[in-house]
Coordinates of N, CA and C in Angstrom, one line a residue:
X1 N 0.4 -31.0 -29.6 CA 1.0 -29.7 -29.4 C -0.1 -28.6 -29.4
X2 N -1.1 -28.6 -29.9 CA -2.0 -27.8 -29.8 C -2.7 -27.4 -28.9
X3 N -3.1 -28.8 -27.6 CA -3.5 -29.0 -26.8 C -2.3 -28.0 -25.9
X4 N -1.0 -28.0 -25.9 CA 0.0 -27.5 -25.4 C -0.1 -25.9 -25.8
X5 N -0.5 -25.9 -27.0 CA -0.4 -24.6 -27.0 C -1.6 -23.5 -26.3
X6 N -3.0 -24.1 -26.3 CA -4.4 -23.8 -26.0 C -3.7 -23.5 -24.5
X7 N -3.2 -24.3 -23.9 CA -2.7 -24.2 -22.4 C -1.6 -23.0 -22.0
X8 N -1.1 -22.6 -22.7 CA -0.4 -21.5 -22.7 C -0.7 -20.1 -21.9
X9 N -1.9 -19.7 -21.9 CA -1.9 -18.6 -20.8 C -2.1 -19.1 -19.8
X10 N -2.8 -20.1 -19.2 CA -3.0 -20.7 -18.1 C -1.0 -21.1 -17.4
X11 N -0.4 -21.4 -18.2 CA 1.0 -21.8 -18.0 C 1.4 -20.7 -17.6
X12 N 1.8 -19.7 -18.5 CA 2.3 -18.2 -18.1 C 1.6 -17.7 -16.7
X13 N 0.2 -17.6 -16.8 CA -0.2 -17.1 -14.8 C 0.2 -18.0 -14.1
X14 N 0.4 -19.3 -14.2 CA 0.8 -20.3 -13.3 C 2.4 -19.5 -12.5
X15 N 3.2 -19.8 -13.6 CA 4.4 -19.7 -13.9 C 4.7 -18.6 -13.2
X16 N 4.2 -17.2 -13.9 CA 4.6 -16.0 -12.5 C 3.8 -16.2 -11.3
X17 N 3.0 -16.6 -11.1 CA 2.3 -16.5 -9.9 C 3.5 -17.5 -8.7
X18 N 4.2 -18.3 -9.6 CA 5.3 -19.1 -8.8 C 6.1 -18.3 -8.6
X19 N 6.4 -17.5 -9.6 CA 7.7 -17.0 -9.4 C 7.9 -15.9 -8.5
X20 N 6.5 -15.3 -8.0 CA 6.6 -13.9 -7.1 C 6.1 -14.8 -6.0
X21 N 5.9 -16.0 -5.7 CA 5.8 -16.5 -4.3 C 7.3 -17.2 -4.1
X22 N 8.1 -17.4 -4.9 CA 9.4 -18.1 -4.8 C 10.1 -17.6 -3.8
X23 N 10.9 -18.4 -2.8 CA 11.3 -18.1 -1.4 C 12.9 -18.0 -1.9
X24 N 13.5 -16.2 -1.7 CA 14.9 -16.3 -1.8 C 15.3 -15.4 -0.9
X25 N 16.3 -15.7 -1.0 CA 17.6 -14.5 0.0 C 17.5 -13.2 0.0
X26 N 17.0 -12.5 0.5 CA 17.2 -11.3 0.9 C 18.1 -10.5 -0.2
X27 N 19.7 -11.2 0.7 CA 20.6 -10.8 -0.1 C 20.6 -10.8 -1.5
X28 N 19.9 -11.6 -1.9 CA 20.4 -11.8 -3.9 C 19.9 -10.5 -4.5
X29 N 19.0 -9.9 -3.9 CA 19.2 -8.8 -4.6 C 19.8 -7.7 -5.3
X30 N 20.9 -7.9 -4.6 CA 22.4 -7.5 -4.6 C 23.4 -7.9 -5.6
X31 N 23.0 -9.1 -6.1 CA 23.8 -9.3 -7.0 C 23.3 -8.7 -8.5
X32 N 24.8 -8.3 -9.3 CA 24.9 -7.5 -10.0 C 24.9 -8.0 -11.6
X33 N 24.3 -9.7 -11.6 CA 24.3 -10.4 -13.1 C 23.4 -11.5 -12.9
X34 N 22.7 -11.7 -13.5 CA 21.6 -13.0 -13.9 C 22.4 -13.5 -15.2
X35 N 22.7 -14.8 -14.8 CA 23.1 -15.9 -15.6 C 21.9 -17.1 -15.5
X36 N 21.5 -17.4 -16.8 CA 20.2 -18.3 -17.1 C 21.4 -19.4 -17.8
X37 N 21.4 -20.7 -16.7 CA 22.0 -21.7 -18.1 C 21.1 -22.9 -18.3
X38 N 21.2 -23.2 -19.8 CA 20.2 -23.7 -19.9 C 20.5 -24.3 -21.4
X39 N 20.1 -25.0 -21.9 CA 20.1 -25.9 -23.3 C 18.7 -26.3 -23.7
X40 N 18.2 -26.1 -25.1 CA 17.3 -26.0 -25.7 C 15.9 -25.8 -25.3
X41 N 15.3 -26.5 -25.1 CA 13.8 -26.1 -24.9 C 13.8 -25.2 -23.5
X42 N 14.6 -25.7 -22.7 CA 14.8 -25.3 -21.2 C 15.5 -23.8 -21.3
X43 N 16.2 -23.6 -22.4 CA 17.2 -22.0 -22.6 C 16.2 -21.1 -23.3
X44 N 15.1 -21.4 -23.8 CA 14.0 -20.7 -24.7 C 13.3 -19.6 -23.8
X45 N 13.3 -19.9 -22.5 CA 12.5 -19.2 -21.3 C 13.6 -18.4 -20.8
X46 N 14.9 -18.5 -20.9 CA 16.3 -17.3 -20.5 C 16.1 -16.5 -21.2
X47 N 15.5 -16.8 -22.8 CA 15.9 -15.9 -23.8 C 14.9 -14.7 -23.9
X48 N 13.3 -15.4 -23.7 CA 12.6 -14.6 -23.6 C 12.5 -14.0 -22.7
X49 N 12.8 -14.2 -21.2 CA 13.5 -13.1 -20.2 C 14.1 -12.2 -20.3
X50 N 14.9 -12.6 -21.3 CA 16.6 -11.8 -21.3 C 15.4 -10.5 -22.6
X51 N 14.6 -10.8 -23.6 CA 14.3 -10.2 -24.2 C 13.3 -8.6 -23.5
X52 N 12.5 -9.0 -23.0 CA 11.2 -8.9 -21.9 C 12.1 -7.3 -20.8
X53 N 12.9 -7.9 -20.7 CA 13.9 -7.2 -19.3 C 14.9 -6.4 -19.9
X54 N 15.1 -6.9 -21.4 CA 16.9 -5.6 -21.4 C 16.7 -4.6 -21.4
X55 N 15.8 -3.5 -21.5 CA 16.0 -2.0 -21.3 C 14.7 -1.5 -19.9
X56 N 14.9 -2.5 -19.0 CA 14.3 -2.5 -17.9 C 14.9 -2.7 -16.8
X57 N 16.2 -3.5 -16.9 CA 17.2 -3.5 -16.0 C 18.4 -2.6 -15.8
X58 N 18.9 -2.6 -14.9 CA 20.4 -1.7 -14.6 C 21.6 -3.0 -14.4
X59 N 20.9 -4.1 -14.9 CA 21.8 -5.0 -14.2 C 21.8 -6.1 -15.4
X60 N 22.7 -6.9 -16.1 CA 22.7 -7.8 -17.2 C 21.6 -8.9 -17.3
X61 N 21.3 -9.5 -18.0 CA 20.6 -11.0 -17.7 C 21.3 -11.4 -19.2
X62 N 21.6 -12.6 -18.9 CA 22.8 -13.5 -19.9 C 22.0 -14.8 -20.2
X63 N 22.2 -15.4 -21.2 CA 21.5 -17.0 -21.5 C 23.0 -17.7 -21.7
X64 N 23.4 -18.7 -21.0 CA 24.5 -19.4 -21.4 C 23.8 -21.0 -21.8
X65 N 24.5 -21.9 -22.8 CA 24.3 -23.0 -23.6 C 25.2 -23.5 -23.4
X66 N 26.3 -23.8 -22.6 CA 27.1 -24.4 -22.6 C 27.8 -25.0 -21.4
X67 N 28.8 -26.5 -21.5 CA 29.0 -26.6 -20.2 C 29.4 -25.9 -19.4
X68 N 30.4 -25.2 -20.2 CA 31.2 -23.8 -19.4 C 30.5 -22.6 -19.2
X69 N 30.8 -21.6 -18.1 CA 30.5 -20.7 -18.1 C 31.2 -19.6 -18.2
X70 N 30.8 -18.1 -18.3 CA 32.2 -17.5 -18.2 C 32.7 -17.2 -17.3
X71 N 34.0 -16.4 -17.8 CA 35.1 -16.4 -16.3 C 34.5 -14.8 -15.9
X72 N 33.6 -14.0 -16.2 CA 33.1 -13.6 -15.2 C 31.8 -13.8 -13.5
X73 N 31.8 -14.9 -14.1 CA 30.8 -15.5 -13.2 C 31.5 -15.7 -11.9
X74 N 30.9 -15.2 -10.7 CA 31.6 -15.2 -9.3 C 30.7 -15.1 -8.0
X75 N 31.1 -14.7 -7.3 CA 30.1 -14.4 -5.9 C 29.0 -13.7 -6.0
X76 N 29.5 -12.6 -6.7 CA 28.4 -11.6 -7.0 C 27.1 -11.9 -8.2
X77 N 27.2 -13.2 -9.1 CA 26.0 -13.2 -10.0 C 25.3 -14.4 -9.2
X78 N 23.9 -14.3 -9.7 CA 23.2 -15.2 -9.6 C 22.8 -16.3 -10.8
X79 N 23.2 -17.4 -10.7 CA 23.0 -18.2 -11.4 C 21.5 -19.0 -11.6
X80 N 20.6 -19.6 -12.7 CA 19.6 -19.7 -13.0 C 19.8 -21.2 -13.5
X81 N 19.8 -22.1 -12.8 CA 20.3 -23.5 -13.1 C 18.5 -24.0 -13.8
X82 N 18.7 -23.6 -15.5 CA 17.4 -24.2 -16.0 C 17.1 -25.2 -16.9
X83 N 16.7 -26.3 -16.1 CA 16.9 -27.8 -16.8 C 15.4 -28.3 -16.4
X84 N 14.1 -28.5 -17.9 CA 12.9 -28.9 -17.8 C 13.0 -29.9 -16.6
X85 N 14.0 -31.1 -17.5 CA 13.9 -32.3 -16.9 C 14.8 -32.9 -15.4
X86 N 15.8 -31.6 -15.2 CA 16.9 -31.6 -14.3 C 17.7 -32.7 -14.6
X87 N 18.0 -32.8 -15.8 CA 19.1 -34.2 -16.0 C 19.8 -33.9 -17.2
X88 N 20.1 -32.9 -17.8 CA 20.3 -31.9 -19.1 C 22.1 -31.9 -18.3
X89 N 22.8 -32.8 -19.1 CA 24.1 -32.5 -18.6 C 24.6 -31.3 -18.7
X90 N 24.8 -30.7 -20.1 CA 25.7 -29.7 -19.9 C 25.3 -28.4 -19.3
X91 N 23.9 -28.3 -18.7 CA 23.4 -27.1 -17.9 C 24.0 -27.9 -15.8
X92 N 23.7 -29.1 -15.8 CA 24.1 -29.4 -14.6 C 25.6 -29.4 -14.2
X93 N 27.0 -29.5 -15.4 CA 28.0 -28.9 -15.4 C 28.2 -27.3 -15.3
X94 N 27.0 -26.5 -16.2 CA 27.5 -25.2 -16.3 C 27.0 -25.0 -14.6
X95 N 26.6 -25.2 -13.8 CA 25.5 -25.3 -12.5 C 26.8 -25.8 -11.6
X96 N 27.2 -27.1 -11.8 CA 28.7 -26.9 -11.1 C 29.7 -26.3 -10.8
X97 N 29.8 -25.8 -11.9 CA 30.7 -24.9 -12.1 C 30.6 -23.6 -11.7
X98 N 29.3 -22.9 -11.7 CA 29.2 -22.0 -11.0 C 29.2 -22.0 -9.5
X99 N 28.6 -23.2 -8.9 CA 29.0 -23.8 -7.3 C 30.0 -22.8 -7.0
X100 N 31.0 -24.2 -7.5 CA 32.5 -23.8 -7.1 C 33.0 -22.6 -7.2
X101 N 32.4 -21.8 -7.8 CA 33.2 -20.3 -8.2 C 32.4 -19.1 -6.7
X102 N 31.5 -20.0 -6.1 CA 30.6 -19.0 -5.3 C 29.5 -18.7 -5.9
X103 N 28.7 -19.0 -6.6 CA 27.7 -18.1 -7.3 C 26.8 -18.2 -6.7
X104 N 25.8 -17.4 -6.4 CA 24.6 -17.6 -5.9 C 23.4 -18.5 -6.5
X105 N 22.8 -19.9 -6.4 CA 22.2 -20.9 -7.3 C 20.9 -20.7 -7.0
X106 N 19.8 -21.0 -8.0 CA 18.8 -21.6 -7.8 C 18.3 -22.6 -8.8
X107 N 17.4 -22.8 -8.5 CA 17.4 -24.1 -10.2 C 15.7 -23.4 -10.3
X108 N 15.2 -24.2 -11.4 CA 14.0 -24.5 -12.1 C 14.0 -25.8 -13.0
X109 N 13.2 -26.6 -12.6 CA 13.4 -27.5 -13.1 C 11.6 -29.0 -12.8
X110 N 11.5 -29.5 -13.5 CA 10.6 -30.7 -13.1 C 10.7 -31.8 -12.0
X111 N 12.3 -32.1 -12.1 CA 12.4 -32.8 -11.1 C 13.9 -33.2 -11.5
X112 N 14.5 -34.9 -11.1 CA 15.9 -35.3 -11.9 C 16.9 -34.8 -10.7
X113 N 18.1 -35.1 -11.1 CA 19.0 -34.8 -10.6 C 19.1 -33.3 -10.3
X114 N 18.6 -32.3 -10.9 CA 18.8 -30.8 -10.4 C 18.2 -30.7 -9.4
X115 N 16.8 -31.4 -9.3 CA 15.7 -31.0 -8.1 C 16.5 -31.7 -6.8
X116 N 16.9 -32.8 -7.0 CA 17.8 -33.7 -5.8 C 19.0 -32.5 -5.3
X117 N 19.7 -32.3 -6.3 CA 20.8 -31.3 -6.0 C 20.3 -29.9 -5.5
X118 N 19.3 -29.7 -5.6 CA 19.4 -28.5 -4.7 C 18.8 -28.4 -3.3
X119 N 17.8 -29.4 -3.3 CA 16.9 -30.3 -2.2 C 18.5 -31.1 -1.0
X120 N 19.4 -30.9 -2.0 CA 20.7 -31.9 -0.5 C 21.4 -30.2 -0.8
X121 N 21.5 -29.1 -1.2 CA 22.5 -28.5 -0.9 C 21.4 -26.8 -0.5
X122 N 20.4 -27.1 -0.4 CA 20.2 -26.3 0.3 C 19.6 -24.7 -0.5
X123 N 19.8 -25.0 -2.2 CA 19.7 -23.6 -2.5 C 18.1 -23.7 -3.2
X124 N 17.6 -22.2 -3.4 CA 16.2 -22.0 -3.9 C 15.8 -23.0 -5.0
X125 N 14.6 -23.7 -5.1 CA 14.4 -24.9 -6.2 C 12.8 -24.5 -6.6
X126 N 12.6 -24.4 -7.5 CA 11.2 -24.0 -8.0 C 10.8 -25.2 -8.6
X127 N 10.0 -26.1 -8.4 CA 9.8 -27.5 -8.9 C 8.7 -27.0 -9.8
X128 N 8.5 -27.3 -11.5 CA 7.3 -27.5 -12.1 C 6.5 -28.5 -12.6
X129 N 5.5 -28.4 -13.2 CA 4.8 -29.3 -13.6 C 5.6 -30.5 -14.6
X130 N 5.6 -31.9 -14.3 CA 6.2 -32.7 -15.8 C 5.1 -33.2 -16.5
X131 N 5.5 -33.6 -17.3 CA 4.7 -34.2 -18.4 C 4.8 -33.5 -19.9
X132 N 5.7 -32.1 -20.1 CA 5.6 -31.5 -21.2 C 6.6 -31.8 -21.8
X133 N 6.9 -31.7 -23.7 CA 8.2 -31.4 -24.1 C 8.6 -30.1 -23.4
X134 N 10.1 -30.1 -23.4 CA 10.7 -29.0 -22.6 C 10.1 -27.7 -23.7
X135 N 10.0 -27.6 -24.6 CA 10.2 -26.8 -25.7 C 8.6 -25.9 -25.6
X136 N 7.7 -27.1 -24.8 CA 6.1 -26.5 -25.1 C 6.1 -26.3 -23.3
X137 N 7.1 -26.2 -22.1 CA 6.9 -25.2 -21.2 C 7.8 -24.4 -21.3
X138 N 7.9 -23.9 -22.2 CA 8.7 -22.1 -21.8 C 7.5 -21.3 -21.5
X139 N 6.3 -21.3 -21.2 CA 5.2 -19.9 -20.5 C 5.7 -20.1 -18.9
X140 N 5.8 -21.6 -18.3 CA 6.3 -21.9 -17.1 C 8.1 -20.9 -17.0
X141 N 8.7 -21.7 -17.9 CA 10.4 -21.3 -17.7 C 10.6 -20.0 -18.1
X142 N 9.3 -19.2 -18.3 CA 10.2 -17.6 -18.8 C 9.0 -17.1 -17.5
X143 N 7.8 -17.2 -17.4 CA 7.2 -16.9 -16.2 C 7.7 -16.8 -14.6
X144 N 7.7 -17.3 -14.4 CA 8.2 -18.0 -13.3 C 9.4 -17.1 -13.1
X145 N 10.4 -17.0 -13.7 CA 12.1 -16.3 -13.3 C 11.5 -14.8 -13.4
X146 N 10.8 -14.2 -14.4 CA 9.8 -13.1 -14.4 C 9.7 -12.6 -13.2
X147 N 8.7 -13.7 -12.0 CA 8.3 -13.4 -11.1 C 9.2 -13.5 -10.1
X148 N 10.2 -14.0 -10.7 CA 11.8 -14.3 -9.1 C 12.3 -12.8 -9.3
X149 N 12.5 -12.1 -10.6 CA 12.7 -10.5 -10.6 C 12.3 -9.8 -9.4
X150 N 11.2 -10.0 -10.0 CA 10.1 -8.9 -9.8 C 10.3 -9.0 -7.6
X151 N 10.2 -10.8 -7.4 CA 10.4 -10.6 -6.3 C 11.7 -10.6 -5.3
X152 N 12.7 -10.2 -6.3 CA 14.4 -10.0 -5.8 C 14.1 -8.1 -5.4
X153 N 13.0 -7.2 -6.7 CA 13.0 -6.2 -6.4 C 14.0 -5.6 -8.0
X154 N 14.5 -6.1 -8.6 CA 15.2 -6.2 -10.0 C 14.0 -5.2 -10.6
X155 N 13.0 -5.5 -10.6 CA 12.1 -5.2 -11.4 C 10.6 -4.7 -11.2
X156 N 10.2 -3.4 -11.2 CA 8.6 -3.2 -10.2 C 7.6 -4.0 -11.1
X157 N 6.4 -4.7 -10.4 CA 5.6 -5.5 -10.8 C 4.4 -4.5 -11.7
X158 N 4.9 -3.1 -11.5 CA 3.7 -2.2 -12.2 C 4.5 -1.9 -13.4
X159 N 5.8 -2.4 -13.3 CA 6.2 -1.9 -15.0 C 5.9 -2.9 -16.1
X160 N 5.1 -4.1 -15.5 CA 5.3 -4.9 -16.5 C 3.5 -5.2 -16.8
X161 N 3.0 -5.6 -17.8 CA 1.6 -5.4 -18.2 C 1.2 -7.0 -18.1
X162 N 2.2 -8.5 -17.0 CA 1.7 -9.5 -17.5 C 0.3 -10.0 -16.8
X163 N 0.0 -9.3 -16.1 CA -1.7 -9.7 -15.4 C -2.6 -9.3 -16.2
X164 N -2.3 -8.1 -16.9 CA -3.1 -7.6 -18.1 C -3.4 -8.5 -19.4
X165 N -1.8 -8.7 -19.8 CA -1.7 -9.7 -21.0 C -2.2 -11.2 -20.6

């Protein structure tokens, strides 16, 4: 873990530098809620998003832990399907589940069943590095969605100090 930790800024520039090249919709900018779902080591990078962003946004960012999602979740949010290993059941239900309701998807993930499901259905997939506990790449899982902000337009890339830090 040490060795994991020493690696840590190198992870974090990786991480945004993905995330402002990350290829999405035009439209998603438009939507009016970020939903991150996500379970343990993989939900640790929603949280520090969610931390980083709340008095920077006009618009919510949510961490959900559970199969379920809530019943406001619909056409209009963007959902954050974030599973290290993409095989994390109750994030790939909460991920279903938003499907069905319309939500706009993208995943983050290493590879697994999330990376397959979004590779057959078509929606944004940010593949990262494997080999880590889920828990020692959150610089990747909170970087990275950082830089999906910044490049949805959510967030100007001069309000934030991470090229500095």
């Amino acid at each position: 873990m040490l060795g994991r930790a020493e690696a840590l800024p190198g992870q974090c520039r990786a991480g945004w530098r993905s995330g402002l090249k990350w290829e999405l919709p035009e439209r998603w900018a438009q939507t009016d809620h970020l939903l991150v779902v996500g379970v343990g080591g993989s939900a640790i990078g929603g949280d520090l998003l969610q931390g980083v962003v709340r008095n920077r946004l006009s618009r919510p960012v949510t961490v959900n832990r559970s199969y379920r999602i809530p019943a406001w979740v619909g056409k209009d949010t963007l959902v954050l399907i974030s599973s290290y290993s993409g095989n994390t059941e109750e994030t790939l239900s909460a991920g279903q589940e938003a499907a069905r309701r319309g939500a706009k998807l993208a995943a983050i993930t290493s590879g697994g069943k999330l990376a397959s499901w979004a590779r057959k259905e078509g929606f944004p997939l940010l593949q990262v590095p494997a080999g880590w506990p889920p828990r020692a790449a959150f610089g990747t899982m909170t970087f990275a969605p950082l830089g999906m902000l910044v490049r949805m337009g959510w967030i100007k890339k001069r309000d934030l100090s991470v090229d500095r830090a």
